[in-house]
Every structure is written in C-alpha cells, then in structure tokens.
CSV table of C-alpha atoms in Angstrom, one decimal:
chain,number,residue,atom,x,y,z
O,45,MET,CA,0.0,0.0,0.0
O,46,ASP,CA,1.3,3.4,-0.9
O,47,ARG,CA,0.4,5.5,2.1
O,48,ASP,CA,1.3,8.8,0.6
O,49,LYS,CA,-0.8,8.1,-2.5
O,50,ASP,CA,-3.8,6.9,-0.4
O,51,HIS,CA,-3.9,10.1,1.6
O,52,LYS,CA,-2.6,12.7,-0.9
O,53,ASP,CA,-6.1,13.6,-2.0
O,54,PHE,CA,-7.8,13.4,1.4
O,55,ARG,CA,-9.4,16.7,2.5
O,56,ASP,CA,-10.3,17.3,6.1
O,57,PRO,CA,-12.4,20.0,7.6
O,58,VAL,CA,-9.3,22.1,8.4
O,59,ASP,CA,-8.7,22.4,4.7
O,60,ALA,CA,-12.2,24.0,4.3
O,61,ILE,CA,-11.5,26.4,7.2
O,62,ILE,CA,-8.2,27.5,5.7
O,63,GLU,CA,-9.8,28.1,2.3
O,64,GLN,CA,-12.6,30.2,3.9
O,65,TRP,CA,-10.0,32.3,5.7
O,66,ALA,CA,-8.0,32.7,2.5
O,67,ALA,CA,-11.2,33.9,0.7
O,68,VAL,CA,-12.2,36.5,3.3
O,69,ARG,CA,-8.7,37.4,4.7
O,70,PRO,CA,-6.0,36.6,2.2
O,71,ASP,CA,-3.6,38.7,4.3
O,72,LEU,CA,-3.6,36.1,7.1
O,73,ASP,CA,-0.8,33.5,7.4
O,74,THR,CA,-2.8,30.4,8.5
O,75,ALA,CA,0.1,27.9,8.7
O,76,ALA,CA,-0.2,27.7,12.5
O,77,MET,CA,-4.0,27.2,12.2
O,78,GLU,CA,-3.4,24.3,9.8
O,79,VAL,CA,-1.2,22.6,12.3
O,80,PHE,CA,-3.1,23.3,15.5
O,81,GLY,CA,-6.5,22.7,13.9
O,82,ARG,CA,-5.4,19.2,13.0
O,83,VAL,CA,-3.7,18.6,16.4
O,84,TYR,CA,-6.9,19.7,18.1
O,85,ARG,CA,-9.2,17.5,15.9
O,86,LEU,CA,-6.8,14.5,16.3
O,87,SER,CA,-6.8,15.0,20.1
O,88,ARG,CA,-10.6,15.0,20.2
O,89,GLU,CA,-11.0,12.0,17.9
O,90,MET,CA,-8.4,10.0,19.8
O,91,GLY,CA,-9.8,11.0,23.1
O,92,ASP,CA,-13.2,9.7,22.0
O,93,ARG,CA,-11.7,6.4,20.8
O,94,MET,CA,-9.7,6.0,24.1
O,95,ASP,CA,-12.9,6.8,26.1
O,96,LYS,CA,-14.6,3.9,24.3
O,97,ALA,CA,-11.7,1.5,24.8
O,98,TYR,CA,-11.6,2.2,28.6
O,99,ALA,CA,-15.4,2.1,28.9
O,100,ARG,CA,-15.2,-1.6,28.1
O,101,PHE,CA,-13.5,-1.9,31.5
O,102,GLY,CA,-15.9,0.3,33.4
O,103,ILE,CA,-13.5,3.1,33.8
O,104,SER,CA,-13.1,6.7,32.5
O,105,ARG,CA,-10.0,8.1,30.9
O,106,GLY,CA,-9.3,10.0,34.2
O,107,GLU,CA,-9.7,6.8,36.2
O,108,PHE,CA,-7.4,5.0,33.8
O,109,ASP,CA,-4.8,7.7,34.4
O,110,VAL,CA,-4.9,7.0,38.2
O,111,LEU,CA,-4.6,3.3,37.7
O,112,ALA,CA,-1.9,3.6,35.1
O,113,THR,CA,0.2,6.0,37.3
O,114,LEU,CA,0.1,3.5,40.1
O,115,ARG,CA,1.0,0.7,37.8
O,116,ARG,CA,4.0,2.6,36.3
O,117,SER,CA,5.3,3.3,39.8
O,118,GLY,CA,6.3,-0.3,40.1
O,119,GLU,CA,5.8,-2.8,42.9
O,120,PRO,CA,4.2,-2.4,45.4
O,121,TYR,CA,2.1,0.0,43.1
O,122,THR,CA,1.7,2.5,45.9
O,123,LEU,CA,1.7,6.3,45.9
O,124,SER,CA,0.3,9.0,48.2
O,125,PRO,CA,-2.7,10.9,47.0
O,126,ARG,CA,-0.5,14.0,46.8
O,127,GLN,CA,2.0,12.2,44.5
O,128,LEU,CA,-0.9,11.1,42.3
O,129,SER,CA,-2.4,14.7,42.2
O,130,ALA,CA,1.0,16.1,41.3
O,131,THR,CA,1.6,13.6,38.5
O,132,LEU,CA,-1.8,13.9,37.0
O,133,MET,CA,-2.0,17.7,37.6
O,134,LEU,CA,-5.2,17.4,39.5
O,135,THR,CA,-6.5,19.2,42.6
O,136,THR,CA,-6.7,17.0,45.7
O,137,GLY,CA,-10.5,17.4,45.5
O,138,GLY,CA,-10.6,16.1,42.0
O,139,MET,CA,-8.3,13.2,43.0
O,140,THR,CA,-10.5,12.3,45.9
O,141,GLY,CA,-13.5,11.7,43.7
O,142,ARG,CA,-11.6,9.4,41.4
O,143,LEU,CA,-10.1,7.5,44.3
O,144,ASP,CA,-13.5,7.1,46.0
O,145,LYS,CA,-14.9,5.5,42.8
O,146,LEU,CA,-11.9,3.3,42.1
O,147,GLU,CA,-11.9,2.1,45.8
O,148,ARG,CA,-15.6,1.3,45.7
O,149,ALA,CA,-14.9,-0.8,42.5
O,150,GLY,CA,-12.2,-2.7,44.4
O,151,LEU,CA,-9.5,-1.5,42.0
O,152,LEU,CA,-7.4,0.2,44.7
O,153,ARG,CA,-7.3,0.6,48.4
O,154,ARG,CA,-6.3,3.5,50.7
O,155,SER,CA,-4.5,2.8,53.9
O,156,PRO,CA,-2.6,4.8,56.5
O,157,ASP,CA,0.9,5.8,55.5
O,158,PRO,CA,3.3,3.9,57.9
O,159,HIS,CA,5.9,6.7,57.5
O,160,ASP,CA,3.5,9.6,58.1
O,161,ARG,CA,0.6,9.3,60.6
O,162,ARG,CA,-1.3,12.1,59.0
O,163,GLY,CA,-1.0,10.6,55.5
O,164,LEU,CA,-2.5,8.0,53.3
O,165,GLN,CA,-1.2,5.7,50.7
O,166,VAL,CA,-3.0,4.4,47.6
O,167,THR,CA,-2.3,0.9,46.4
O,168,LEU,CA,-3.5,-1.1,43.4
O,169,THR,CA,-5.4,-4.2,44.3
O,170,GLU,CA,-4.9,-7.5,42.4
O,171,GLU,CA,-8.1,-6.7,40.5
O,172,GLY,CA,-6.9,-3.2,39.7
O,173,LEU,CA,-3.6,-4.6,38.5
O,174,ARG,CA,-5.3,-7.1,36.2
O,175,LEU,CA,-7.7,-4.5,34.9
O,176,ILE,CA,-5.1,-1.8,34.2
O,177,ASP,CA,-2.9,-4.3,32.4
O,178,GLU,CA,-5.8,-5.2,30.1
O,179,ALA,CA,-6.9,-1.6,29.6
O,180,VAL,CA,-3.3,-0.5,28.7
O,181,GLY,CA,-3.3,-3.2,26.0
O,182,ALA,CA,-6.7,-2.0,24.7
O,183,GLY,CA,-5.6,1.6,24.6
O,184,LEU,CA,-2.4,0.8,22.8
O,185,ALA,CA,-4.3,-1.2,20.3
O,186,VAL,CA,-6.5,1.8,19.5
O,187,GLN,CA,-3.4,4.1,19.2
O,188,THR,CA,-1.5,1.5,17.1
O,189,GLU,CA,-4.4,1.2,14.7
O,190,ALA,CA,-4.6,5.0,14.3
O,191,LEU,CA,-0.9,5.1,13.5
O,192,LYS,CA,-1.2,2.6,10.6
O,193,THR,CA,-1.5,5.4,8.2
O,194,LEU,CA,2.2,6.2,8.9
O,195,ASN,CA,5.2,4.1,8.4
O,196,THR,CA,7.7,3.6,11.3
O,197,GLN,CA,10.0,6.4,10.2
O,198,GLU,CA,7.1,8.8,9.8
O,199,ALA,CA,5.7,7.9,13.2
O,200,GLY,CA,9.1,8.6,14.8
O,201,GLN,CA,9.4,11.9,12.9
O,202,LEU,CA,6.0,13.0,14.1
O,203,ALA,CA,6.8,12.1,17.7
O,204,ASP,CA,10.0,14.1,17.5
O,205,LEU,CA,8.3,17.1,15.9
O,206,LEU,CA,5.4,17.0,18.5
O,207,ARG,CA,8.0,16.8,21.3
O,208,LYS,CA,9.8,19.8,19.9
O,209,LEU,CA,6.6,21.8,19.5
O,210,LEU,CA,5.5,20.9,23.0
O,211,ALA,CA,8.8,21.8,24.5
O,212,GLY,CA,8.7,25.2,22.8
O,213,THR,CA,5.1,25.8,23.8
O,214,VAL,CA,5.5,24.8,27.5
O,215,SER,CA,8.8,26.7,27.9
O,216,SER,CA,7.4,29.9,26.4
O,217,GLY,CA,4.2,29.9,28.6
O,218,PRO,CA,1.0,31.8,27.8
O,219,SER,CA,1.4,34.7,25.4
O,220,SER,CA,0.2,38.1,26.5
C-alpha cells in the first residue's frame, strides 16, 4: 500500500476552514492554524476512541490515568494521594472523587501511611492490576491502529516534531 498516494487527495475540515479564511482574509498566514487545527481535531478524535476503549473496562480516561500511574510506579504499586495529584496535575479534591470511585470498585485501596501518621497511601489491588494491564493493552491497540497510516519512520518523525513543538510551547508559557 502506498500510504502517501492513499492520503494525498484526502481533505479534512481544516482544509475548508483554511480556504474560507483565504477567501475573506487573504492577508492572514494560516500555517499555524493548519497545524493546531489538526492537532486539536486529532486529540478530540483519539480522546473519544480512548474513552470507548476504557469504557469496556468500566473506567473513564481519568480513572485509567490514576490506575496507570500506580502501575507505572512499580511494585508495590503504591503512591500518596499528593503524588498522584502532582503527577496527574489534579487538585486534591478532583483526585478524591476518582479515588473514591476506584476504591468502591475494588481496584485500589487506601490505607494509613506507615511513615506519616497524617498521610494515606493508595495501592492497586490485584483486581486493579489485572484491569489496568488489560486496559493499557486495549488503549495501545487503538493508538497503534490509528498510526497505521504512517510508516515507522514517519511515526518517529511525528513524535520528534510534536515533542519539539510541545517543549517550545511549554517553555514559552502563555502569550500576552
């Protein structure tokens, strides 16, 4: 299959938007809009696909993130709520709701922190470990399928370019 040939004539909604701007404001340089319009649309589309993949396991994307963060921490798959909040960039209030739901489902447990009498620790249960391992596989399958339009070299180049763009965006902060 010639990937370039198959997608060369494909037009997406961003193309129409760019053409409309060119018609009414030919003075605008819309190159950034072409990139970020597609990044935004891709993010939404993939977010929807990931939501569906995780829903099969009875969890949301946010709940997946909590379980995946615990799983990536390595044995004994335990972190404090504060560590989870910092990693996931959530308020402690937002984290509490997720932890409550996941604990009720038997996917994690909260217990006193043996090193800090005021603190708690959050640990994956065996069921949580089983579920997150399956959900990670399902999520990766969705992402891998979406990347089939690119060859290995193109996927690597895209990852590098997105990393570069993200680094420049994060370091420059919000514009005034």
